[in-house]
Structure formats: structure tokens, C-alpha cells
C-alpha positions as protocol buffer text, in pm:
chain_id: "A"
residue {
  index: 1
  type: MET
  ca { x: -6900 y: 12413 z: -14150 }
}
residue {
  index: 2
  type: TYR
  ca { x: -6790 y: 12591 z: -13838 }
}
residue {
  index: 3
  type: ALA
  ca { x: -7026 y: 12684 z: -13552 }
}
residue {
  index: 4
  type: THR
  ca { x: -6966 y: 13064 z: -13601 }
}
residue {
  index: 5
  type: GLN
  ca { x: -7058 y: 13027 z: -13973 }
}
residue {
  index: 6
  type: ALA
  ca { x: -7379 y: 12840 z: -13879 }
}
residue {
  index: 7
  type: LEU
  ca { x: -7469 y: 13103 z: -13629 }
}
residue {
  index: 8
  type: THR
  ca { x: -7416 y: 13384 z: -13886 }
}
residue {
  index: 9
  type: ASP
  ca { x: -7638 y: 13197 z: -14132 }
}
residue {
  index: 10
  type: LEU
  ca { x: -7913 y: 13136 z: -13871 }
}
residue {
  index: 11
  type: VAL
  ca { x: -7927 y: 13486 z: -13722 }
}
residue {
  index: 12
  type: PRO
  ca { x: -8106 y: 13639 z: -14021 }
}
residue {
  index: 13
  type: LEU
  ca { x: -8361 y: 13355 z: -14013 }
}
residue {
  index: 14
  type: ALA
  ca { x: -8421 y: 13421 z: -13641 }
}
residue {
  index: 15
  type: GLU
  ca { x: -8473 y: 13795 z: -13707 }
}
residue {
  index: 16
  type: GLU
  ca { x: -8755 y: 13712 z: -13951 }
}
residue {
  index: 17
  type: LEU
  ca { x: -8962 y: 13554 z: -13669 }
}
residue {
  index: 18
  type: ASP
  ca { x: -9225 y: 13782 z: -13511 }
}
residue {
  index: 19
  type: LYS
  ca { x: -9116 y: 13835 z: -13145 }
}
residue {
  index: 20
  type: ASN
  ca { x: -9468 y: 13940 z: -13043 }
}
residue {
  index: 21
  type: LYS
  ca { x: -9625 y: 13613 z: -13170 }
}
residue {
  index: 22
  type: VAL
  ca { x: -9676 y: 13343 z: -12899 }
}
residue {
  index: 23
  type: THR
  ca { x: -9761 y: 12991 z: -13004 }
}
residue {
  index: 24
  type: PRO
  ca { x: -9811 y: 12674 z: -12786 }
}
residue {
  index: 25
  type: GLY
  ca { x: -9554 y: 12485 z: -12992 }
}
residue {
  index: 26
  type: VAL
  ca { x: -9491 y: 12116 z: -12992 }
}
residue {
  index: 27
  type: LEU
  ca { x: -9515 y: 12075 z: -12615 }
}
residue {
  index: 28
  type: GLY
  ca { x: -9860 y: 12231 z: -12615 }
}
residue {
  index: 29
  type: PHE
  ca { x: -9980 y: 11995 z: -12884 }
}
residue {
  index: 30
  type: ILE
  ca { x: -9835 y: 11698 z: -12694 }
}
residue {
  index: 31
  type: VAL
  ca { x: -10018 y: 11807 z: -12371 }
}
residue {
  index: 32
  type: PHE
  ca { x: -10340 y: 11860 z: -12555 }
}
residue {
  index: 33
  type: ALA
  ca { x: -10315 y: 11533 z: -12735 }
}
residue {
  index: 34
  type: ALA
  ca { x: -10249 y: 11353 z: -12404 }
}
residue {
  index: 35
  type: LEU
  ca { x: -10544 y: 11512 z: -12244 }
}
residue {
  index: 36
  type: ALA
  ca { x: -10768 y: 11414 z: -12542 }
}
residue {
  index: 37
  type: VAL
  ca { x: -10648 y: 11052 z: -12520 }
}
residue {
  index: 38
  type: GLY
  ca { x: -10704 y: 11045 z: -12148 }
}
residue {
  index: 39
  type: VAL
  ca { x: -11062 y: 11176 z: -12186 }
}
residue {
  index: 40
  type: TRP
  ca { x: -11132 y: 10922 z: -12450 }
}
residue {
  index: 41
  type: LEU
  ca { x: -11012 y: 10639 z: -12234 }
}
residue {
  index: 42
  type: LEU
  ca { x: -11221 y: 10756 z: -11943 }
}
residue {
  index: 43
  type: MET
  ca { x: -11532 y: 10781 z: -12161 }
}
residue {
  index: 44
  type: LYS
  ca { x: -11465 y: 10428 z: -12291 }
}
residue {
  index: 45
  type: SER
  ca { x: -11429 y: 10305 z: -11933 }
}
residue {
  index: 46
  type: MET
  ca { x: -11740 y: 10481 z: -11820 }
}
residue {
  index: 47
  type: ASN
  ca { x: -11948 y: 10329 z: -12101 }
}
residue {
  index: 48
  type: ARG
  ca { x: -11815 y: 9986 z: -12013 }
}
residue {
  index: 49
  type: HIS
  ca { x: -11904 y: 10026 z: -11646 }
}
residue {
  index: 50
  type: MET
  ca { x: -12250 y: 10184 z: -11719 }
}
residue {
  index: 51
  type: GLY
  ca { x: -12325 y: 9878 z: -11938 }
}
residue {
  index: 52
  type: LYS
  ca { x: -12269 y: 9646 z: -11640 }
}
residue {
  index: 53
  type: VAL
  ca { x: -12544 y: 9831 z: -11432 }
}
residue {
  index: 54
  type: ASP
  ca { x: -12864 y: 9639 z: -11412 }
}
residue {
  index: 55
  type: PHE
  ca { x: -13127 y: 9878 z: -11273 }
}
residue {
  index: 56
  type: GLU
  ca { x: -13490 y: 9798 z: -11237 }
}
residue {
  index: 57
  type: GLU
  ca { x: -13708 y: 10050 z: -11064 }
}
residue {
  index: 58
  type: ALA
  ca { x: -13923 y: 9901 z: -10791 }
}
residue {
  index: 59
  type: PRO
  ca { x: -14296 y: 9978 z: -10817 }
}
residue {
  index: 60
  type: ASP
  ca { x: -14414 y: 10252 z: -10592 }
}
residue {
  index: 61
  type: PRO
  ca { x: -14605 y: 10080 z: -10308 }
}
residue {
  index: 62
  type: ASP
  ca { x: -14815 y: 10395 z: -10244 }
}
residue {
  index: 63
  type: ALA
  ca { x: -14947 y: 10405 z: -10607 }
}
residue {
  index: 64
  type: LYS
  ca { x: -15288 y: 10267 z: -10671 }
}
residue {
  index: 65
  type: ALA
  ca { x: -15288 y: 9983 z: -10923 }
}
residue {
  index: 66
  type: GLY
  ca { x: -15553 y: 10118 z: -11167 }
}
residue {
  index: 67
  type: ALA
  ca { x: -15499 y: 10492 z: -11125 }
}
residue {
  index: 68
  type: PRO
  ca { x: -15346 y: 10668 z: -11423 }
}
residue {
  index: 69
  type: VAL
  ca { x: -15052 y: 10895 z: -11345 }
}
residue {
  index: 70
  type: ALA
  ca { x: -15025 y: 11230 z: -11525 }
}
residue {
  index: 71
  type: ALA
  ca { x: -14701 y: 11300 z: -11707 }
}
residue {
  index: 72
  type: GLY
  ca { x: -14454 y: 11492 z: -11492 }
}
residue {
  index: 73
  type: SER
  ca { x: -14642 y: 11448 z: -11169 }
}
residue {
  index: 74
  type: ALA
  ca { x: -14483 y: 11293 z: -10867 }
}
residue {
  index: 75
  type: ASN
  ca { x: -14618 y: 11162 z: -10551 }
}
residue {
  index: 76
  type: ARG
  ca { x: -14458 y: 11379 z: -10280 }
}
residue {
  index: 77
  type: LYS
  ca { x: -14510 y: 11375 z: -9912 }
}
């Protein structure tokens, strides 16, 4: 098959495509997939690092030992 014959066979196929239609194509899919994998790896790393955090809140020295604290109230100065 000659190149000119291949071109004449492919030209009618190319004319069937809608020239006003824009699609992201394979490159768009690859970029989107790479971003998704990157976000997944970051979330996995964040969960691992948050699991290492050992946080204990110190008791408030200004609070009275027997006084009940209302929900949502804060001791502000």
C-alpha cells in the first residue's frame, strides 16, 4: 500500500469527525490519572503521619475541679 493510497483512504474518515467538538484525549486522561494518584498518595501519607501524633490536652489550670462546664462555653479572658 502506498502512502498516497493510505491518505486517500483516511481523508474521508477524517471528514466524518466533528471539527467543533473538543475532547481532552489521551493526554488529558493521563494528566487526570496522575493527579488522582498523587492525591491518593498524599492522603495516605497524611493518614500515616496523623497516626503518629500523640496529643493529650493538658487540663485547664484556671478551671475549678468540681464546677461543671456548659457545652460550647469557653473560658476567655
